[in-house]
Amino acid sequence: MTGTGDTRPLRVLVVDDDDNVRRLVVAYLEREGYDVAQAPDGPSAVRMVDASPPDMLILDLMLPGMSGLQVARRVSTGRELPILMLTARGEEDDVLRGFDAGADDYLVKPFSPKVLIARVRAILRRAGLEAEEREGPVEIGGLVVDPRSREVSVDEEPIELTTLEFDLLRALIDHVGWVYSREQLLEQVWGYDYLGDSRVIDVHVANLRKKLGDDPADPRFIRTVRGVGYKFQPRSDS
């Protein structure tokens, strides 16, 4: 587990005024090989980010001295810093305010350490900081996917994909010919157990196929496996 372009562990700053929660999060992150720093309040977090920006920030919503939302807005100015917001509140308005402040995802307390690690990995993967995102371009049947630049082309024509569409395509091409269920794809792309309707995958697959010029009736790349899900298997003439 390394930072982009070097061999150092990825550095995560954990900010929470609850000593027990903070120690728990730090312990699980360190067990996974991350370099972890910690702060008990908002002002300390801002000073630490300014002095030595981490690769990711795990930030409690309710903090003394400065709220998590204020910290997120402050540290997001002029830099790209992945942020996971921790909150005891699950109300939609709080979640939306967190996203507006620059958060990439949120986790409602109490939470499973396993889910926490999965979300951290998913956020870092989308930011291009996890190791698998630094592999070279993958070329299959006229499709080229570059994990580093997150660029995609078909027959040398650039294709513009959303973040979720790219992550979905990346999951499918990781194992050509492998049949993924909708639930497996949700876990791969979102990085944690998704509680909503798994048919959301169908919508994203349809959009992805459209952009790739893939005809569902005669697929060049993505095939539907009825009653199960999808697989990436290029036609032999591709």
PDB file of C-alpha atoms in Angstrom:
ATOM      1  CA  MET A   1       0.000   0.000   0.000  1.00  0.00           C
ATOM      2  CA  THR A   2       1.886   3.021  -1.233  1.00  0.00           C
ATOM      3  CA  GLY A   3       1.498   6.608  -2.273  1.00  0.00           C
ATOM      4  CA  THR A   4       1.577   7.569  -5.934  1.00  0.00           C
ATOM      5  CA  GLY A   5       5.071   7.502  -7.395  1.00  0.00           C
ATOM      6  CA  ASP A   6       6.879   6.317  -4.226  1.00  0.00           C
ATOM      7  CA  THR A   7       6.940   3.490  -1.685  1.00  0.00           C
ATOM      8  CA  ARG A   8       5.707   5.287   1.419  1.00  0.00           C
ATOM      9  CA  PRO A   9       2.512   4.125   3.152  1.00  0.00           C
ATOM     10  CA  LEU A  10      -0.525   6.238   2.410  1.00  0.00           C
ATOM     11  CA  ARG A  11      -1.059   8.779   5.188  1.00  0.00           C
ATOM     12  CA  VAL A  12      -4.502   9.240   6.742  1.00  0.00           C
ATOM     13  CA  LEU A  13      -5.441  11.960   9.225  1.00  0.00           C
ATOM     14  CA  VAL A  14      -8.223  10.958  11.651  1.00  0.00           C
ATOM     15  CA  VAL A  15     -10.090  13.826  13.319  1.00  0.00           C
ATOM     16  CA  ASP A  16     -12.555  13.037  16.123  1.00  0.00           C
ATOM     17  CA  ASP A  17     -13.033  14.476  19.610  1.00  0.00           C
ATOM     18  CA  ASP A  18     -14.113  11.077  20.970  1.00  0.00           C
ATOM     19  CA  ASP A  19     -10.895   9.441  22.152  1.00  0.00           C
ATOM     20  CA  ASN A  20     -12.348   5.921  21.977  1.00  0.00           C
ATOM     21  CA  VAL A  21     -13.622   6.315  18.421  1.00  0.00           C
ATOM     22  CA  ARG A  22     -10.387   7.939  17.299  1.00  0.00           C
ATOM     23  CA  ARG A  23      -8.210   5.201  18.822  1.00  0.00           C
ATOM     24  CA  LEU A  24     -10.410   2.506  17.262  1.00  0.00           C
ATOM     25  CA  VAL A  25     -10.192   4.059  13.788  1.00  0.00           C
ATOM     26  CA  VAL A  26      -6.435   4.593  14.111  1.00  0.00           C
ATOM     27  CA  ALA A  27      -5.881   0.996  15.235  1.00  0.00           C
ATOM     28  CA  TYR A  28      -7.770  -0.518  12.316  1.00  0.00           C
ATOM     29  CA  LEU A  29      -6.112   1.753   9.766  1.00  0.00           C
ATOM     30  CA  GLU A  30      -2.643   0.970  11.109  1.00  0.00           C
ATOM     31  CA  ARG A  31      -3.473  -2.745  10.980  1.00  0.00           C
ATOM     32  CA  GLU A  32      -4.124  -2.286   7.242  1.00  0.00           C
ATOM     33  CA  GLY A  33      -0.737  -0.647   6.729  1.00  0.00           C
ATOM     34  CA  TYR A  34      -1.692   3.027   6.614  1.00  0.00           C
ATOM     35  CA  ASP A  35       0.442   5.755   8.212  1.00  0.00           C
ATOM     36  CA  VAL A  36      -2.046   7.411  10.577  1.00  0.00           C
ATOM     37  CA  ALA A  37      -2.010  10.810  12.274  1.00  0.00           C
ATOM     38  CA  GLN A  38      -4.764  12.069  14.559  1.00  0.00           C
ATOM     39  CA  ALA A  39      -6.307  15.293  15.828  1.00  0.00           C
ATOM     40  CA  PRO A  40      -8.979  15.899  18.529  1.00  0.00           C
ATOM     41  CA  ASP A  41     -10.500  19.107  17.165  1.00  0.00           C
ATOM     42  CA  GLY A  42     -11.047  21.234  14.073  1.00  0.00           C
ATOM     43  CA  PRO A  43      -8.326  23.869  14.487  1.00  0.00           C
ATOM     44  CA  SER A  44      -5.679  21.186  15.136  1.00  0.00           C
ATOM     45  CA  ALA A  45      -6.780  19.330  12.019  1.00  0.00           C
ATOM     46  CA  VAL A  46      -6.465  22.422   9.841  1.00  0.00           C
ATOM     47  CA  ARG A  47      -2.978  23.163  11.185  1.00  0.00           C
ATOM     48  CA  MET A  48      -1.854  19.586  10.557  1.00  0.00           C
ATOM     49  CA  VAL A  49      -3.218  19.530   7.002  1.00  0.00           C
ATOM     50  CA  ASP A  50      -1.550  22.862   6.224  1.00  0.00           C
ATOM     51  CA  ALA A  51       1.765  21.700   7.684  1.00  0.00           C
ATOM     52  CA  SER A  52       1.806  18.247   6.062  1.00  0.00           C
ATOM     53  CA  PRO A  53      -1.161  17.379   3.816  1.00  0.00           C
ATOM     54  CA  PRO A  54      -2.255  13.731   4.223  1.00  0.00           C
ATOM     55  CA  ASP A  55      -3.438  11.487   1.418  1.00  0.00           C
ATOM     56  CA  MET A  56      -6.885  11.278   3.001  1.00  0.00           C
ATOM     57  CA  LEU A  57      -8.899  12.840   5.813  1.00  0.00           C
ATOM     58  CA  ILE A  58     -11.374  11.008   8.071  1.00  0.00           C
ATOM     59  CA  LEU A  59     -13.384  13.757   9.695  1.00  0.00           C
ATOM     60  CA  ASP A  60     -16.054  13.793  12.392  1.00  0.00           C
ATOM     61  CA  LEU A  61     -18.961  16.136  11.686  1.00  0.00           C
ATOM     62  CA  MET A  62     -19.269  17.478  15.236  1.00  0.00           C
ATOM     63  CA  LEU A  63     -15.957  18.894  16.477  1.00  0.00           C
ATOM     64  CA  PRO A  64     -14.931  21.462  19.095  1.00  0.00           C
ATOM     65  CA  GLY A  65     -13.489  24.749  17.906  1.00  0.00           C
ATOM     66  CA  MET A  66     -14.543  24.270  14.289  1.00  0.00           C
ATOM     67  CA  SER A  67     -17.151  21.959  12.806  1.00  0.00           C
ATOM     68  CA  GLY A  68     -16.264  19.145  10.461  1.00  0.00           C
ATOM     69  CA  LEU A  69     -18.045  20.996   7.676  1.00  0.00           C
ATOM     70  CA  GLN A  70     -15.903  24.086   8.295  1.00  0.00           C
ATOM     71  CA  VAL A  71     -12.743  21.990   8.354  1.00  0.00           C
ATOM     72  CA  ALA A  72     -13.710  20.263   5.105  1.00  0.00           C
ATOM     73  CA  ARG A  73     -14.322  23.586   3.352  1.00  0.00           C
ATOM     74  CA  ARG A  74     -11.079  25.028   4.692  1.00  0.00           C
ATOM     75  CA  VAL A  75      -8.776  22.146   3.742  1.00  0.00           C
ATOM     76  CA  SER A  76     -10.437  21.570   0.363  1.00  0.00           C
ATOM     77  CA  THR A  77      -9.566  25.048  -0.835  1.00  0.00           C
ATOM     78  CA  GLY A  78      -6.740  24.897  -3.341  1.00  0.00           C
ATOM     79  CA  ARG A  79      -6.072  21.175  -2.947  1.00  0.00           C
ATOM     80  CA  GLU A  80      -7.628  17.806  -3.775  1.00  0.00           C
ATOM     81  CA  LEU A  81      -7.969  15.908  -0.518  1.00  0.00           C
ATOM     82  CA  PRO A  82     -10.209  12.829  -0.283  1.00  0.00           C
ATOM     83  CA  ILE A  83     -12.518  13.123   2.743  1.00  0.00           C
ATOM     84  CA  LEU A  84     -14.635  10.543   4.570  1.00  0.00           C
ATOM     85  CA  MET A  85     -17.084  12.224   6.942  1.00  0.00           C
ATOM     86  CA  LEU A  86     -18.037  10.475  10.201  1.00  0.00           C
ATOM     87  CA  THR A  87     -21.382  11.484  11.655  1.00  0.00           C
ATOM     88  CA  ALA A  88     -23.833  10.429  14.347  1.00  0.00           C
ATOM     89  CA  ARG A  89     -26.511  11.887  12.134  1.00  0.00           C
ATOM     90  CA  GLY A  90     -27.912  10.124   9.118  1.00  0.00           C
ATOM     91  CA  GLU A  91     -30.324  12.812   8.012  1.00  0.00           C
ATOM     92  CA  GLU A  92     -30.232  13.672   4.330  1.00  0.00           C
ATOM     93  CA  ASP A  93     -29.563  17.387   4.918  1.00  0.00           C
ATOM     94  CA  ASP A  94     -26.413  16.621   6.942  1.00  0.00           C
ATOM     95  CA  VAL A  95     -25.177  14.250   4.267  1.00  0.00           C
ATOM     96  CA  LEU A  96     -25.773  16.790   1.506  1.00  0.00           C
ATOM     97  CA  ARG A  97     -23.997  19.523   3.461  1.00  0.00           C
ATOM     98  CA  GLY A  98     -21.033  17.191   3.871  1.00  0.00           C
ATOM     99  CA  PHE A  99     -20.848  16.559   0.129  1.00  0.00           C
ATOM    100  CA  ASP A 100     -21.174  20.295  -0.570  1.00  0.00           C
ATOM    101  CA  ALA A 101     -18.245  20.908   1.783  1.00  0.00           C
ATOM    102  CA  GLY A 102     -16.039  18.537  -0.206  1.00  0.00           C
ATOM    103  CA  ALA A 103     -16.626  15.121   1.395  1.00  0.00           C
ATOM    104  CA  ASP A 104     -16.349  12.090  -0.890  1.00  0.00           C
ATOM    105  CA  ASP A 105     -18.429   9.793   1.296  1.00  0.00           C
ATOM    106  CA  TYR A 106     -19.917   9.557   4.776  1.00  0.00           C
ATOM    107  CA  LEU A 107     -20.286   6.909   7.465  1.00  0.00           C
ATOM    108  CA  VAL A 108     -22.901   6.976  10.223  1.00  0.00           C
ATOM    109  CA  LYS A 109     -21.842   6.051  13.772  1.00  0.00           C
ATOM    110  CA  PRO A 110     -21.789   3.389  15.098  1.00  0.00           C
ATOM    111  CA  PHE A 111     -20.067   1.671  12.183  1.00  0.00           C
ATOM    112  CA  SER A 112     -18.312  -1.606  11.462  1.00  0.00           C
ATOM    113  CA  PRO A 113     -14.504  -1.338  11.184  1.00  0.00           C
ATOM    114  CA  LYS A 114     -14.748  -3.619   8.144  1.00  0.00           C
ATOM    115  CA  VAL A 115     -17.080  -1.142   6.436  1.00  0.00           C
ATOM    116  CA  LEU A 116     -14.801   1.755   7.416  1.00  0.00           C
ATOM    117  CA  ILE A 117     -11.775   0.113   5.775  1.00  0.00           C
ATOM    118  CA  ALA A 118     -13.796  -0.780   2.676  1.00  0.00           C
ATOM    119  CA  ARG A 119     -14.899   2.823   2.232  1.00  0.00           C
ATOM    120  CA  VAL A 120     -11.387   4.165   2.813  1.00  0.00           C
ATOM    121  CA  ARG A 121     -10.060   1.825   0.123  1.00  0.00           C
ATOM    122  CA  ALA A 122     -12.851   2.764  -2.283  1.00  0.00           C
ATOM    123  CA  ILE A 123     -12.220   6.505  -1.854  1.00  0.00           C
ATOM    124  CA  LEU A 124      -8.459   6.121  -2.283  1.00  0.00           C
ATOM    125  CA  ARG A 125      -8.998   3.893  -5.311  1.00  0.00           C
ATOM    126  CA  ARG A 126     -11.220   6.511  -6.959  1.00  0.00           C
ATOM    127  CA  ALA A 127      -8.579   9.140  -6.166  1.00  0.00           C
ATOM    128  CA  GLY A 128      -5.970   7.006  -7.960  1.00  0.00           C
ATOM    129  CA  LEU A 129      -3.904   6.463  -4.812  1.00  0.00           C
ATOM    130  CA  GLU A 130      -4.282   2.737  -4.244  1.00  0.00           C
ATOM    131  CA  ALA A 131      -1.703   0.507  -5.935  1.00  0.00           C
ATOM    132  CA  GLU A 132      -4.034  -1.049  -8.477  1.00  0.00           C
ATOM    133  CA  GLU A 133      -4.756   2.375  -9.942  1.00  0.00           C
ATOM    134  CA  ARG A 134      -1.114   2.799 -10.938  1.00  0.00           C
ATOM    135  CA  GLU A 135      -1.046  -0.127 -13.353  1.00  0.00           C
ATOM    136  CA  GLY A 136      -0.435   0.476 -17.030  1.00  0.00           C
ATOM    137  CA  PRO A 137      -3.169   0.780 -19.675  1.00  0.00           C
ATOM    138  CA  VAL A 138      -5.308  -2.284 -20.370  1.00  0.00           C
ATOM    139  CA  GLU A 139      -6.037  -3.003 -24.058  1.00  0.00           C
ATOM    140  CA  ILE A 140      -8.796  -5.483 -24.946  1.00  0.00           C
ATOM    141  CA  GLY A 141     -10.542  -5.795 -28.315  1.00  0.00           C
ATOM    142  CA  GLY A 142     -10.109  -2.162 -29.342  1.00  0.00           C
ATOM    143  CA  LEU A 143     -10.896  -0.850 -25.861  1.00  0.00           C
ATOM    144  CA  VAL A 144      -8.103   0.914 -23.964  1.00  0.00           C
ATOM    145  CA  VAL A 145      -8.483   1.718 -20.250  1.00  0.00           C
ATOM    146  CA  ASP A 146      -5.749   3.672 -18.449  1.00  0.00           C
ATOM    147  CA  PRO A 147      -6.182   3.404 -14.639  1.00  0.00           C
ATOM    148  CA  ARG A 148      -3.632   6.158 -13.976  1.00  0.00           C
ATOM    149  CA  SER A 149      -5.199   8.885 -16.100  1.00  0.00           C
ATOM    150  CA  ARG A 150      -8.676   7.314 -15.937  1.00  0.00           C
ATOM    151  CA  GLU A 151      -8.922   7.742 -19.709  1.00  0.00           C
ATOM    152  CA  VAL A 152     -10.851   5.379 -21.969  1.00  0.00           C
ATOM    153  CA  SER A 153     -10.880   5.005 -25.746  1.00  0.00           C
ATOM    154  CA  VAL A 154     -12.588   2.697 -28.241  1.00  0.00           C
ATOM    155  CA  ASP A 155     -10.849   2.203 -31.587  1.00  0.00           C
ATOM    156  CA  GLU A 156      -8.602   5.176 -30.675  1.00  0.00           C
ATOM    157  CA  GLU A 157     -11.624   7.450 -30.081  1.00  0.00           C
ATOM    158  CA  PRO A 158     -11.687   9.014 -26.561  1.00  0.00           C
ATOM    159  CA  ILE A 159     -14.734   8.168 -24.448  1.00  0.00           C
ATOM    160  CA  GLU A 160     -15.902  10.426 -21.606  1.00  0.00           C
ATOM    161  CA  LEU A 161     -17.077   8.391 -18.603  1.00  0.00           C
ATOM    162  CA  THR A 162     -18.338   9.445 -15.201  1.00  0.00           C
ATOM    163  CA  THR A 163     -16.423   8.275 -12.117  1.00  0.00           C
ATOM    164  CA  LEU A 164     -18.934   5.492 -11.449  1.00  0.00           C
ATOM    165  CA  GLU A 165     -18.983   4.382 -15.081  1.00  0.00           C
ATOM    166  CA  PHE A 166     -15.184   4.162 -15.139  1.00  0.00           C
ATOM    167  CA  ASP A 167     -15.105   2.200 -11.873  1.00  0.00           C
ATOM    168  CA  LEU A 168     -17.789  -0.152 -13.188  1.00  0.00           C
ATOM    169  CA  LEU A 169     -15.858  -0.765 -16.409  1.00  0.00           C
ATOM    170  CA  ARG A 170     -12.651  -1.280 -14.439  1.00  0.00           C
ATOM    171  CA  ALA A 171     -14.342  -3.876 -12.223  1.00  0.00           C
ATOM    172  CA  LEU A 172     -15.622  -5.777 -15.257  1.00  0.00           C
ATOM    173  CA  ILE A 173     -12.304  -5.852 -17.124  1.00  0.00           C
ATOM    174  CA  ASP A 174     -10.340  -6.967 -14.061  1.00  0.00           C
ATOM    175  CA  HIS A 175     -11.559 -10.500 -14.818  1.00  0.00           C
ATOM    176  CA  VAL A 176     -12.479 -10.947 -18.465  1.00  0.00           C
ATOM    177  CA  GLY A 177     -15.197 -13.573 -18.860  1.00  0.00           C
ATOM    178  CA  TRP A 178     -15.987 -13.564 -15.134  1.00  0.00           C
ATOM    179  CA  VAL A 179     -19.731 -13.292 -14.403  1.00  0.00           C
ATOM    180  CA  TYR A 180     -20.465 -10.642 -11.776  1.00  0.00           C
ATOM    181  CA  SER A 181     -23.772 -10.466  -9.950  1.00  0.00           C
ATOM    182  CA  ARG A 182     -25.290  -7.027  -9.475  1.00  0.00           C
ATOM    183  CA  GLU A 183     -24.503  -7.235  -5.766  1.00  0.00           C
ATOM    184  CA  GLN A 184     -20.842  -8.037  -6.464  1.00  0.00           C
ATOM    185  CA  LEU A 185     -20.548  -5.098  -8.827  1.00  0.00           C
ATOM    186  CA  LEU A 186     -22.136  -2.785  -6.261  1.00  0.00           C
ATOM    187  CA  GLU A 187     -19.600  -3.900  -3.670  1.00  0.00           C
ATOM    188  CA  GLN A 188     -16.723  -3.554  -6.147  1.00  0.00           C
ATOM    189  CA  VAL A 189     -17.698  -0.077  -7.332  1.00  0.00           C
ATOM    190  CA  TRP A 190     -19.111   1.482  -4.183  1.00  0.00           C
ATOM    191  CA  GLY A 191     -16.670  -0.375  -1.951  1.00  0.00           C
ATOM    192  CA  TYR A 192     -19.205  -1.397   0.694  1.00  0.00           C
ATOM    193  CA  ASP A 193     -22.535  -3.138   1.096  1.00  0.00           C
ATOM    194  CA  TYR A 194     -25.122  -1.102  -0.788  1.00  0.00           C
ATOM    195  CA  LEU A 195     -28.519  -0.917   0.908  1.00  0.00           C
ATOM    196  CA  GLY A 196     -30.480   0.371  -2.078  1.00  0.00           C
ATOM    197  CA  ASP A 197     -31.932  -1.319  -5.150  1.00  0.00           C
ATOM    198  CA  SER A 198     -29.301  -3.429  -6.934  1.00  0.00           C
ATOM    199  CA  ARG A 199     -30.997  -2.610 -10.231  1.00  0.00           C
ATOM    200  CA  VAL A 200     -29.153   0.711 -10.142  1.00  0.00           C
ATOM    201  CA  ILE A 201     -26.356  -1.319 -11.765  1.00  0.00           C
ATOM    202  CA  ASP A 202     -28.597  -1.885 -14.801  1.00  0.00           C
ATOM    203  CA  VAL A 203     -28.877   1.874 -15.303  1.00  0.00           C
ATOM    204  CA  HIS A 204     -25.114   2.399 -15.128  1.00  0.00           C
ATOM    205  CA  VAL A 205     -24.429  -0.559 -17.426  1.00  0.00           C
ATOM    206  CA  ALA A 206     -26.909   0.834 -19.958  1.00  0.00           C
ATOM    207  CA  ASN A 207     -25.196   4.236 -19.864  1.00  0.00           C
ATOM    208  CA  LEU A 208     -21.763   2.617 -20.124  1.00  0.00           C
ATOM    209  CA  ARG A 209     -22.822   0.517 -23.106  1.00  0.00           C
ATOM    210  CA  LYS A 210     -24.221   3.574 -24.860  1.00  0.00           C
ATOM    211  CA  LYS A 211     -20.954   5.473 -24.475  1.00  0.00           C
ATOM    212  CA  LEU A 212     -18.901   2.498 -25.631  1.00  0.00           C
ATOM    213  CA  GLY A 213     -21.169   2.017 -28.647  1.00  0.00           C
ATOM    214  CA  ASP A 214     -22.046  -1.434 -27.358  1.00  0.00           C
ATOM    215  CA  ASP A 215     -25.296  -2.921 -28.696  1.00  0.00           C
ATOM    216  CA  PRO A 216     -26.991  -5.022 -25.940  1.00  0.00           C
ATOM    217  CA  ALA A 217     -28.559  -7.233 -28.639  1.00  0.00           C
ATOM    218  CA  ASP A 218     -25.128  -7.984 -30.144  1.00  0.00           C
ATOM    219  CA  PRO A 219     -22.622  -6.894 -27.496  1.00  0.00           C
ATOM    220  CA  ARG A 220     -19.057  -6.170 -28.452  1.00  0.00           C
ATOM    221  CA  PHE A 221     -17.869  -5.825 -24.852  1.00  0.00           C
ATOM    222  CA  ILE A 222     -20.409  -6.251 -22.030  1.00  0.00           C
ATOM    223  CA  ARG A 223     -22.683  -9.271 -22.027  1.00  0.00           C
ATOM    224  CA  THR A 224     -25.798  -9.801 -19.923  1.00  0.00           C
ATOM    225  CA  VAL A 225     -26.038 -13.106 -18.078  1.00  0.00           C
ATOM    226  CA  ARG A 226     -29.754 -13.531 -17.481  1.00  0.00           C
ATOM    227  CA  GLY A 227     -30.782 -13.971 -13.880  1.00  0.00           C
ATOM    228  CA  VAL A 228     -27.254 -13.278 -12.657  1.00  0.00           C
ATOM    229  CA  GLY A 229     -25.598 -10.079 -13.853  1.00  0.00           C
ATOM    230  CA  TYR A 230     -22.917  -9.082 -16.358  1.00  0.00           C
ATOM    231  CA  LYS A 231     -19.531 -10.062 -17.734  1.00  0.00           C
ATOM    232  CA  PHE A 232     -16.913  -8.407 -19.929  1.00  0.00           C
ATOM    233  CA  GLN A 233     -16.200 -10.648 -22.907  1.00  0.00           C
ATOM    234  CA  PRO A 234     -15.186  -8.999 -26.198  1.00  0.00           C
ATOM    235  CA  ARG A 235     -16.435 -10.494 -29.452  1.00  0.00           C
ATOM    236  CA  SER A 236     -13.863 -12.513 -31.366  1.00  0.00           C
ATOM    237  CA  ASP A 237     -14.055 -10.008 -34.240  1.00  0.00           C
ATOM    238  CA  SER A 238     -13.228  -7.032 -31.998  1.00  0.00           C
TER     239      SER A 238
END
